[in-house]
CSV table of C-alpha atoms in Angstrom, one decimal:
chain,number,residue,atom,x,y,z
I,3,MET,CA,-48.0,93.6,-240.6
I,4,GLU,CA,-50.6,95.2,-243.5
I,5,ARG,CA,-54.3,95.6,-242.7
I,6,ARG,CA,-56.3,92.7,-244.3
I,7,VAL,CA,-59.6,93.9,-243.0
I,8,GLY,CA,-61.9,97.2,-243.6
I,9,THR,CA,-65.1,98.1,-242.2
I,10,VAL,CA,-66.2,96.0,-239.8
I,11,SER,CA,-70.1,96.2,-238.0
I,12,ARG,CA,-70.8,94.7,-235.0
I,13,GLY,CA,-74.2,94.3,-233.1
I,14,ILE,CA,-73.5,95.0,-229.3
I,15,ARG,CA,-76.0,93.0,-227.3
I,16,CYS,CA,-77.4,95.3,-224.2
I,17,PRO,CA,-80.0,94.6,-221.6
I,18,ILE,CA,-83.7,95.7,-222.1
I,19,ILE,CA,-83.9,99.6,-221.3
I,20,ARG,CA,-86.5,101.0,-219.2
I,21,GLU,CA,-87.5,104.6,-218.7
I,22,GLY,CA,-84.8,106.5,-216.2
I,23,ASP,CA,-82.1,103.9,-217.2
I,24,ASN,CA,-78.4,105.9,-217.5
I,25,LEU,CA,-77.9,105.1,-221.1
I,26,VAL,CA,-74.4,106.5,-221.0
I,27,GLU,CA,-73.4,103.9,-218.5
I,28,VAL,CA,-75.5,101.2,-220.3
I,29,VAL,CA,-73.9,102.1,-223.8
I,30,VAL,CA,-70.3,102.4,-222.2
I,31,ASP,CA,-70.5,99.3,-220.2
I,32,SER,CA,-72.1,97.5,-223.4
I,33,VAL,CA,-69.3,98.1,-225.9
I,34,LEU,CA,-66.4,97.8,-223.4
I,35,GLY,CA,-67.6,94.5,-222.2
I,36,ALA,CA,-68.1,93.4,-225.9
I,37,ALA,CA,-64.4,94.3,-226.7
I,38,GLU,CA,-63.1,92.7,-223.8
I,39,SER,CA,-65.4,89.3,-224.3
I,40,GLU,CA,-64.7,89.1,-228.1
I,41,GLY,CA,-60.9,90.1,-227.8
I,42,PHE,CA,-61.0,93.3,-229.9
I,43,GLU,CA,-59.9,96.8,-228.9
I,44,LEU,CA,-61.5,100.3,-229.7
I,45,ARG,CA,-59.7,102.7,-232.0
I,46,ASP,CA,-59.8,106.4,-232.9
I,47,ARG,CA,-62.7,107.3,-235.0
I,48,ASP,CA,-64.4,104.2,-234.5
I,49,VAL,CA,-68.5,104.8,-234.5
I,50,ILE,CA,-70.9,104.1,-231.8
I,51,GLY,CA,-74.3,104.0,-233.3
I,52,ILE,CA,-77.5,104.0,-230.8
I,53,THR,CA,-81.0,103.0,-231.9
I,54,GLU,CA,-83.4,105.8,-231.3
I,55,SER,CA,-85.8,103.5,-229.8
I,56,ILE,CA,-83.9,102.9,-226.4
I,57,VAL,CA,-83.0,106.7,-226.3
I,58,ALA,CA,-86.8,107.5,-226.3
I,59,ARG,CA,-87.3,104.8,-223.8
I,60,ALA,CA,-84.7,105.8,-221.4
I,61,GLN,CA,-86.3,109.3,-221.6
I,62,GLY,CA,-89.7,108.1,-221.1
I,63,ASN,CA,-90.6,109.9,-224.5
I,64,TYR,CA,-94.4,108.2,-224.7
I,65,ALA,CA,-97.7,109.6,-225.6
I,66,THR,CA,-101.5,108.5,-225.3
I,67,VAL,CA,-104.2,108.5,-227.8
I,68,GLN,CA,-105.8,111.1,-225.7
I,69,ASP,CA,-103.1,113.0,-225.5
I,70,ILE,CA,-102.6,113.3,-229.1
I,71,ALA,CA,-106.5,114.0,-229.2
I,72,ALA,CA,-106.3,116.6,-226.8
I,73,ASP,CA,-103.4,118.4,-229.0
I,74,VAL,CA,-105.7,118.0,-232.1
I,75,LYS,CA,-108.6,119.4,-230.6
I,76,ALA,CA,-107.0,122.5,-229.4
I,77,LYS,CA,-104.9,123.3,-232.3
I,78,LEU,CA,-107.7,122.2,-235.0
I,79,GLY,CA,-111.0,122.7,-233.2
I,80,GLY,CA,-112.2,119.4,-232.7
I,81,GLU,CA,-114.8,119.7,-235.7
I,82,THR,CA,-114.3,118.3,-239.5
I,83,VAL,CA,-110.3,118.1,-240.3
I,84,GLY,CA,-108.7,116.9,-243.2
I,85,VAL,CA,-106.1,114.6,-242.6
I,86,ILE,CA,-103.7,114.2,-245.7
I,87,PHE,CA,-100.8,112.1,-247.3
I,88,PRO,CA,-100.2,109.7,-244.4
I,89,ILE,CA,-98.4,106.7,-244.9
I,90,LEU,CA,-99.4,103.0,-244.7
I,91,SER,CA,-98.0,101.7,-241.6
I,92,ARG,CA,-99.8,100.0,-238.5
I,93,ASN,CA,-96.7,100.6,-236.6
I,94,ARG,CA,-95.9,104.0,-237.7
I,95,PHE,CA,-99.3,105.8,-238.3
I,96,ALA,CA,-102.3,103.8,-237.1
I,97,ILE,CA,-102.0,104.8,-233.3
I,98,ASN,CA,-101.6,108.5,-234.4
I,99,LEU,CA,-104.4,108.0,-236.5
I,100,LYS,CA,-106.5,106.9,-233.8
I,101,GLY,CA,-105.6,109.7,-231.7
I,102,ILE,CA,-106.1,112.0,-234.2
I,103,ALA,CA,-109.8,111.0,-234.9
I,104,MET,CA,-110.5,111.1,-231.0
I,105,GLY,CA,-110.1,114.8,-231.1
I,106,CYS,CA,-112.6,115.4,-234.2
I,107,LYS,CA,-115.8,114.8,-235.4
I,108,LYS,CA,-115.3,114.1,-239.0
I,109,VAL,CA,-112.1,113.1,-240.7
I,110,VAL,CA,-111.6,113.5,-244.4
I,111,LEU,CA,-108.7,111.2,-245.0
I,112,MET,CA,-106.9,111.8,-248.1
I,113,LEU,CA,-104.5,109.1,-249.4
I,114,SER,CA,-101.9,109.6,-252.1
I,115,TYR,CA,-102.2,107.0,-255.1
I,116,PRO,CA,-100.8,104.6,-256.2
I,117,SER,CA,-98.5,104.4,-253.1
I,118,ASP,CA,-97.8,106.7,-250.0
I,119,GLU,CA,-94.6,108.6,-249.9
I,120,VAL,CA,-92.3,106.0,-248.6
I,121,GLY,CA,-93.5,103.4,-251.2
I,122,ASN,CA,-96.0,101.5,-249.5
I,123,ALA,CA,-98.6,100.6,-252.5
I,124,LEU,CA,-102.5,100.8,-252.6
I,125,LEU,CA,-102.3,100.0,-256.3
I,126,THR,CA,-100.0,99.1,-259.0
I,127,TYR,CA,-99.4,101.6,-262.0
I,128,ASP,CA,-100.4,98.5,-264.6
I,129,GLN,CA,-103.9,98.8,-262.5
I,130,LEU,CA,-104.0,102.5,-263.2
I,131,ASP,CA,-103.1,102.3,-266.7
I,132,ASP,CA,-105.6,99.1,-267.4
I,133,ALA,CA,-108.4,101.6,-265.5
I,134,GLY,CA,-107.3,104.5,-267.8
I,135,ILE,CA,-106.8,107.0,-264.2
I,136,ASN,CA,-104.3,109.6,-264.0
I,137,PRO,CA,-102.8,109.7,-260.6
I,138,TYR,CA,-101.7,113.2,-261.3
I,139,SER,CA,-105.0,114.9,-262.1
I,140,ASP,CA,-107.9,112.4,-260.9
I,141,VAL,CA,-109.8,112.5,-257.8
I,142,LEU,CA,-111.5,109.3,-256.8
I,143,THR,CA,-114.3,108.7,-254.1
I,144,LEU,CA,-114.0,105.7,-252.1
I,145,GLU,CA,-117.1,104.4,-254.0
I,146,LYS,CA,-115.2,104.8,-257.5
I,147,TYR,CA,-111.8,103.2,-255.9
I,148,ARG,CA,-113.8,100.3,-255.0
I,149,GLU,CA,-115.6,99.9,-258.7
I,150,LEU,CA,-112.4,100.4,-260.3
I,151,PHE,CA,-109.8,98.3,-258.0
I,152,GLY,CA,-112.0,96.5,-255.3
I,153,ASP,CA,-110.3,95.3,-252.7
I,154,ASN,CA,-106.1,95.7,-252.3
I,155,LYS,CA,-103.9,94.3,-249.9
I,156,HIS,CA,-100.8,95.5,-248.6
I,157,GLU,CA,-98.0,93.1,-250.4
I,158,PHE,CA,-96.1,92.5,-247.0
I,159,THR,CA,-98.7,92.8,-244.4
I,160,GLY,CA,-101.7,91.4,-246.0
I,161,VAL,CA,-103.8,94.8,-244.7
I,162,ASP,CA,-106.4,96.4,-246.8
I,163,TYR,CA,-105.6,99.9,-245.4
I,164,VAL,CA,-108.3,102.0,-246.9
I,165,GLU,CA,-110.4,99.7,-244.8
I,166,TYR,CA,-108.1,99.4,-241.9
I,167,TYR,CA,-107.8,103.3,-241.5
I,168,SER,CA,-111.5,103.8,-242.1
I,169,ASN,CA,-112.4,101.4,-239.2
I,170,ILE,CA,-109.8,103.0,-236.7
I,171,ILE,CA,-111.5,106.5,-237.5
I,172,ARG,CA,-115.0,105.3,-237.0
I,173,GLU,CA,-114.0,103.2,-233.9
I,174,ALA,CA,-112.3,106.2,-232.5
I,175,GLY,CA,-115.8,107.8,-232.6
I,176,ALA,CA,-115.5,110.0,-235.4
I,177,GLU,CA,-117.1,110.1,-238.9
I,178,VAL,CA,-114.8,109.2,-242.1
I,179,GLU,CA,-115.0,110.1,-245.7
I,180,ILE,CA,-112.0,108.9,-247.7
I,181,VAL,CA,-110.6,110.7,-250.9
I,182,PHE,CA,-107.8,109.4,-253.1
I,183,ALA,CA,-105.4,112.4,-254.6
I,184,ASN,CA,-102.3,113.8,-255.1
I,185,HIS,CA,-102.6,117.6,-254.8
I,186,ALA,CA,-102.7,119.0,-251.6
I,187,LYS,CA,-105.0,121.6,-252.6
I,188,THR,CA,-107.9,119.2,-253.3
I,189,ILE,CA,-108.5,118.6,-249.6
I,190,LEU,CA,-109.9,122.4,-249.3
I,191,ASN,CA,-113.0,121.2,-251.2
I,192,TYR,CA,-114.1,119.5,-248.1
I,193,THR,CA,-112.3,121.3,-245.2
I,194,ASP,CA,-110.2,124.3,-244.6
I,195,LYS,CA,-108.5,122.8,-241.3
I,196,VAL,CA,-105.7,120.2,-242.4
I,197,ILE,CA,-103.2,117.9,-240.7
I,198,ASN,CA,-100.6,117.2,-243.7
I,199,CYS,CA,-98.9,113.7,-242.7
I,200,ASP,CA,-96.3,113.7,-245.2
I,201,ILE,CA,-92.7,113.1,-243.9
I,202,HIS,CA,-89.9,114.5,-246.4
I,203,THR,CA,-92.2,116.7,-248.4
I,204,ARG,CA,-94.2,118.5,-245.5
I,205,VAL,CA,-92.5,122.0,-245.7
I,206,ARG,CA,-93.9,122.1,-249.3
I,207,THR,CA,-97.3,120.8,-248.5
I,208,LYS,CA,-97.7,123.1,-245.6
I,209,ARG,CA,-97.0,126.2,-248.0
I,210,ILE,CA,-99.2,124.9,-251.0
I,211,LEU,CA,-102.1,124.8,-248.4
I,212,LYS,CA,-101.6,128.1,-246.6
I,213,GLU,CA,-101.1,129.8,-250.0
I,214,ALA,CA,-104.4,128.3,-251.1
I,215,GLY,CA,-106.4,129.7,-248.3
I,216,ALA,CA,-106.4,126.8,-245.7
I,217,LYS,CA,-107.6,128.2,-242.0
I,218,VAL,CA,-105.3,126.2,-240.0
I,219,VAL,CA,-102.5,123.9,-241.0
I,220,CYS,CA,-100.6,121.4,-238.7
I,221,GLY,CA,-98.2,118.8,-239.7
I,222,LEU,CA,-97.5,115.9,-237.5
I,223,ASP,CA,-94.5,117.8,-236.6
I,224,ASP,CA,-96.8,120.4,-235.3
I,225,ILE,CA,-98.7,117.7,-233.0
I,226,MET,CA,-97.0,116.8,-229.5
I,227,THR,CA,-94.5,119.5,-229.5
I,228,GLU,CA,-95.1,120.3,-225.9
I,229,SER,CA,-96.3,117.8,-223.0
I,230,VAL,CA,-100.3,117.4,-222.7
I,231,ASN,CA,-101.2,116.2,-219.5
I,232,GLY,CA,-97.3,115.2,-218.5
I,233,SER,CA,-96.9,113.5,-221.6
I,234,GLY,CA,-93.8,113.0,-223.8
I,235,TYR,CA,-93.2,115.1,-226.7
I,236,ASN,CA,-90.7,116.1,-229.2
I,237,THR,CA,-90.0,120.1,-229.9
I,238,LYS,CA,-88.8,119.8,-233.2
I,239,TYR,CA,-90.5,116.7,-234.8
I,240,GLY,CA,-94.0,116.4,-233.0
I,241,LEU,CA,-95.7,112.8,-234.0
I,242,LEU,CA,-93.1,112.3,-236.7
I,243,GLY,CA,-90.8,109.5,-236.4
I,244,SER,CA,-93.0,108.0,-233.5
I,245,ASN,CA,-94.0,104.0,-233.4
I,246,LYS,CA,-96.6,102.0,-231.9
I,247,SER,CA,-96.0,101.1,-228.1
I,248,THR,CA,-99.1,99.5,-227.2
I,249,GLU,CA,-102.9,100.2,-228.9
I,250,ASP,CA,-103.1,103.1,-227.1
I,251,LYS,CA,-99.6,104.5,-226.8
I,252,ILE,CA,-96.9,105.6,-228.8
I,253,LYS,CA,-93.3,106.1,-228.4
I,254,LEU,CA,-92.1,109.4,-230.0
I,255,PHE,CA,-88.9,110.3,-231.8
I,256,PRO,CA,-86.2,111.4,-228.9
I,257,ASN,CA,-86.1,114.4,-227.8
I,258,GLU,CA,-83.0,116.6,-227.8
I,259,CYS,CA,-80.1,114.3,-227.2
I,260,LYS,CA,-77.0,115.8,-228.4
I,261,ASP,CA,-75.6,115.9,-224.8
I,262,LEU,CA,-76.3,112.0,-224.8
I,263,VAL,CA,-73.8,111.4,-227.5
I,264,LEU,CA,-71.3,114.1,-226.3
I,265,ASP,CA,-71.2,112.3,-222.9
I,266,ILE,CA,-70.7,108.7,-224.4
I,267,GLN,CA,-67.9,110.1,-226.4
I,268,SER,CA,-66.0,111.9,-223.2
I,269,VAL,CA,-66.5,108.7,-221.3
I,270,ILE,CA,-65.2,106.6,-223.6
I,271,MET,CA,-62.2,108.7,-223.8
I,272,GLU,CA,-61.5,109.0,-220.3
I,273,LYS,CA,-61.8,105.1,-220.0
I,274,THR,CA,-59.6,104.2,-223.3
I,275,GLY,CA,-57.9,107.3,-224.3
I,276,LYS,CA,-59.6,106.6,-227.8
I,277,HIS,CA,-61.6,109.4,-229.6
I,278,VAL,CA,-65.1,107.7,-231.1
I,279,GLU,CA,-67.6,109.6,-233.0
I,280,VAL,CA,-71.5,108.7,-231.7
I,281,MET,CA,-74.8,109.0,-233.2
I,282,VAL,CA,-78.5,108.2,-232.5
I,283,TYR,CA,-80.0,106.6,-235.4
I,284,GLY,CA,-83.3,105.5,-236.9
I,285,ASP,CA,-84.5,104.0,-240.0
I,286,GLY,CA,-81.7,103.8,-242.7
I,287,ALA,CA,-82.2,105.3,-245.8
I,288,PHE,CA,-82.6,103.0,-248.6
I,289,LYS,CA,-85.3,101.5,-250.9
I,290,ASP,CA,-86.2,97.7,-251.0
I,291,PRO,CA,-86.0,96.4,-254.5
I,292,GLN,CA,-89.1,94.2,-254.0
I,293,GLY,CA,-92.0,96.1,-252.5
I,294,LYS,CA,-90.2,99.5,-253.8
I,295,ILE,CA,-90.7,101.0,-250.0
I,296,TRP,CA,-88.3,103.5,-249.1
I,297,GLU,CA,-87.2,102.6,-245.6
I,298,LEU,CA,-86.7,106.2,-244.2
I,299,ALA,CA,-90.2,106.8,-242.1
I,300,ASP,CA,-88.2,108.9,-240.0
I,301,PRO,CA,-87.9,112.6,-240.4
I,302,VAL,CA,-83.9,112.2,-240.1
I,303,VAL,CA,-81.8,109.3,-239.9
I,304,SER,CA,-80.0,110.5,-237.2
I,305,PRO,CA,-81.3,113.2,-234.5
I,306,ALA,CA,-78.0,113.6,-232.9
I,307,PHE,CA,-74.4,113.0,-233.6
I,308,THR,CA,-70.5,114.1,-232.8
I,309,ASP,CA,-68.9,116.7,-234.9
I,310,GLY,CA,-66.6,114.2,-236.6
I,311,LEU,CA,-69.8,112.7,-238.5
I,312,ILE,CA,-70.7,116.1,-240.2
I,313,GLY,CA,-69.9,116.1,-244.1
I,314,THR,CA,-69.8,113.6,-246.9
I,315,PRO,CA,-67.3,111.0,-247.9
I,316,ASN,CA,-64.4,112.2,-249.9
I,317,GLU,CA,-63.0,109.0,-252.1
I,318,LEU,CA,-61.4,107.9,-255.2
I,319,LYS,CA,-62.8,105.1,-257.3
I,320,LEU,CA,-60.6,102.3,-257.0
I,321,LYS,CA,-61.6,100.6,-260.3
I,322,TYR,CA,-61.8,103.8,-262.4
I,323,LEU,CA,-57.9,104.3,-261.4
I,324,ALA,CA,-57.2,100.8,-262.2
I,325,ASP,CA,-58.8,100.9,-265.6
I,326,ASN,CA,-58.0,104.2,-266.8
I,327,ASP,CA,-55.1,106.2,-265.1
I,328,PHE,CA,-52.9,102.8,-264.4
I,329,ALA,CA,-54.3,100.6,-267.1
I,330,ASN,CA,-50.8,99.5,-267.9
I,331,LEU,CA,-49.9,98.4,-264.5
I,332,SER,CA,-50.4,95.6,-262.3
I,333,GLY,CA,-49.2,94.0,-259.3
I,334,ALA,CA,-47.0,95.8,-256.8
I,335,GLU,CA,-46.6,98.7,-259.3
I,336,LEU,CA,-50.5,99.1,-259.6
I,337,LYS,CA,-50.8,99.0,-255.7
I,338,GLU,CA,-48.3,101.7,-255.3
I,339,ALA,CA,-49.5,103.7,-257.9
I,340,ILE,CA,-53.3,103.5,-256.6
I,341,SER,CA,-51.7,104.4,-253.1
I,342,ASN,CA,-49.7,107.2,-254.0
I,343,SER,CA,-53.0,108.6,-255.5
I,344,ILE,CA,-55.4,108.1,-252.5
I,345,LYS,CA,-52.4,109.8,-250.3
I,346,ALA,CA,-52.4,112.9,-252.7
I,347,LYS,CA,-56.1,113.1,-253.1
I,348,GLU,CA,-57.5,116.7,-252.8
I,349,ASP,CA,-59.9,117.6,-249.7
I,350,ASN,CA,-62.6,118.1,-252.3
I,351,LEU,CA,-62.9,115.8,-255.1
I,352,VAL,CA,-66.3,117.2,-256.4
I,353,GLY,CA,-66.1,117.3,-260.3
I,354,ASN,CA,-62.8,114.9,-260.4
I,355,MET,CA,-63.6,112.2,-262.7
I,356,ALA,CA,-62.0,109.5,-260.4
I,357,SER,CA,-64.5,109.8,-257.8
I,358,GLN,CA,-67.3,109.3,-259.9
I,359,GLY,CA,-69.6,106.5,-258.8
I,360,THR,CA,-68.8,107.0,-255.1
I,361,THR,CA,-71.6,107.9,-252.9
I,362,PRO,CA,-72.0,111.8,-252.2
I,363,ARG,CA,-74.6,111.1,-249.2
I,364,GLN,CA,-74.3,112.6,-245.6
I,365,LEU,CA,-72.2,110.1,-243.3
I,366,THR,CA,-75.0,110.1,-240.6
I,367,ASP,CA,-77.0,108.8,-243.4
I,368,LEU,CA,-74.6,106.2,-244.7
I,369,ILE,CA,-73.5,105.3,-241.6
I,370,GLY,CA,-77.1,105.2,-240.0
I,371,SER,CA,-78.2,102.9,-242.6
I,372,LEU,CA,-75.3,100.5,-241.9
I,373,CYS,CA,-76.3,100.6,-238.1
I,374,ASP,CA,-80.0,100.1,-239.0
I,375,LEU,CA,-79.3,97.1,-241.1
I,376,THR,CA,-77.0,95.6,-238.7
I,377,SER,CA,-79.2,96.0,-235.5
I,378,GLY,CA,-82.3,94.9,-237.5
I,379,SER,CA,-86.1,95.5,-236.2
I,380,GLY,CA,-86.8,92.5,-234.5
I,381,ASP,CA,-85.2,90.5,-231.8
I,382,LYS,CA,-81.2,90.5,-232.1
I,383,GLY,CA,-80.9,92.5,-229.0
I,384,THR,CA,-78.3,94.6,-230.5
I,385,PRO,CA,-79.6,98.4,-230.0
I,386,VAL,CA,-75.9,99.5,-230.1
I,387,ILE,CA,-73.9,99.0,-233.0
I,388,LEU,CA,-69.9,99.5,-233.0
I,389,ILE,CA,-68.4,100.1,-236.6
I,390,GLN,CA,-64.6,100.0,-237.1
I,391,GLY,CA,-62.6,101.1,-239.8
I,392,TYR,CA,-65.0,103.2,-241.7
I,393,PHE,CA,-63.0,105.8,-242.5
I,394,ASP,CA,-60.3,104.0,-243.3
I,395,ASN,CA,-59.1,103.5,-247.0
I,396,PHE,CA,-56.7,101.1,-249.0
I,397,THR,CA,-53.6,102.8,-247.5
I,398,THR,CA,-54.3,102.5,-243.6
I,399,GLU,CA,-51.9,100.4,-242.0
């Protein structure tokens, strides 16, 4: 019988995960239990996605503000530190900032404007135009910022992040000075010890600062790379990808978890005979059209995945074939012609006009985004996602 359904994404309900839980057992039992309950079967090349949150929780990968402060003080000396290009987020950065400030006597906080790296806006471009400000060259003090723009609250959260971050630093016991600028070297007018907090541009920022004479440069990925007083840590990403746990503790991005995805793949094979792909996913990689916020605040969409998820899609555009190559066909003849084209397609369609408009992104970024949208970020209770039919096409029976 002809297949009438393509890709299906299912949220799989799981028990609440605690530190030390056997995540391989939990994920496998939850997926197989859902299949039995809902009356579907696993297939080869199904994809199981596990949200990074439960992986880190099972690992017990947490750190306190005291741990962060100790690491910051050891690496940057505990005096005046420049903290540049942080994202505007209560969940993602506020607790990190508290720990950083506790490890310094003074923080010079340099905010990019009119928005942060992932699109959270301090200001609009219209406000800049009205004030005659050029964000690519002008450096603003806090006083000038307030004089020109007053109080500005985030569209979604209602938070004035300038005031919010200033208060966090003061309450942590440090002095604070606020600067608004978009060139990393600007911070060197205030201090030569810098923590650059940008995510996807961090390598370039570090290079610019070091070449300009900074004495010490640490990215967030250089803080909490080893355990401090028994804390969690992340050897590759440090504080990047962390989330607020409590007012004094963060959950770090999961540490090495390649073995986890391989073990789940192996156990599924043992129990069902099916070869599935498995990935750990964090933020999806997409942009909100209203708030202009780019979702990806994690350093990567997927920190670990099985080898079958390496690469990019290799697809033909059906509407291109229908409107161009086979514009004179319809019905069964059109279906057969398009099916034959798909079956005969080359392994690499780069440059082929019939593939234009398809999405040449990494499979893990595409599938991870689908997982993130399916699981949501609230109370759905589905931290595991099962995707079926993702690698099917129009000819799959």
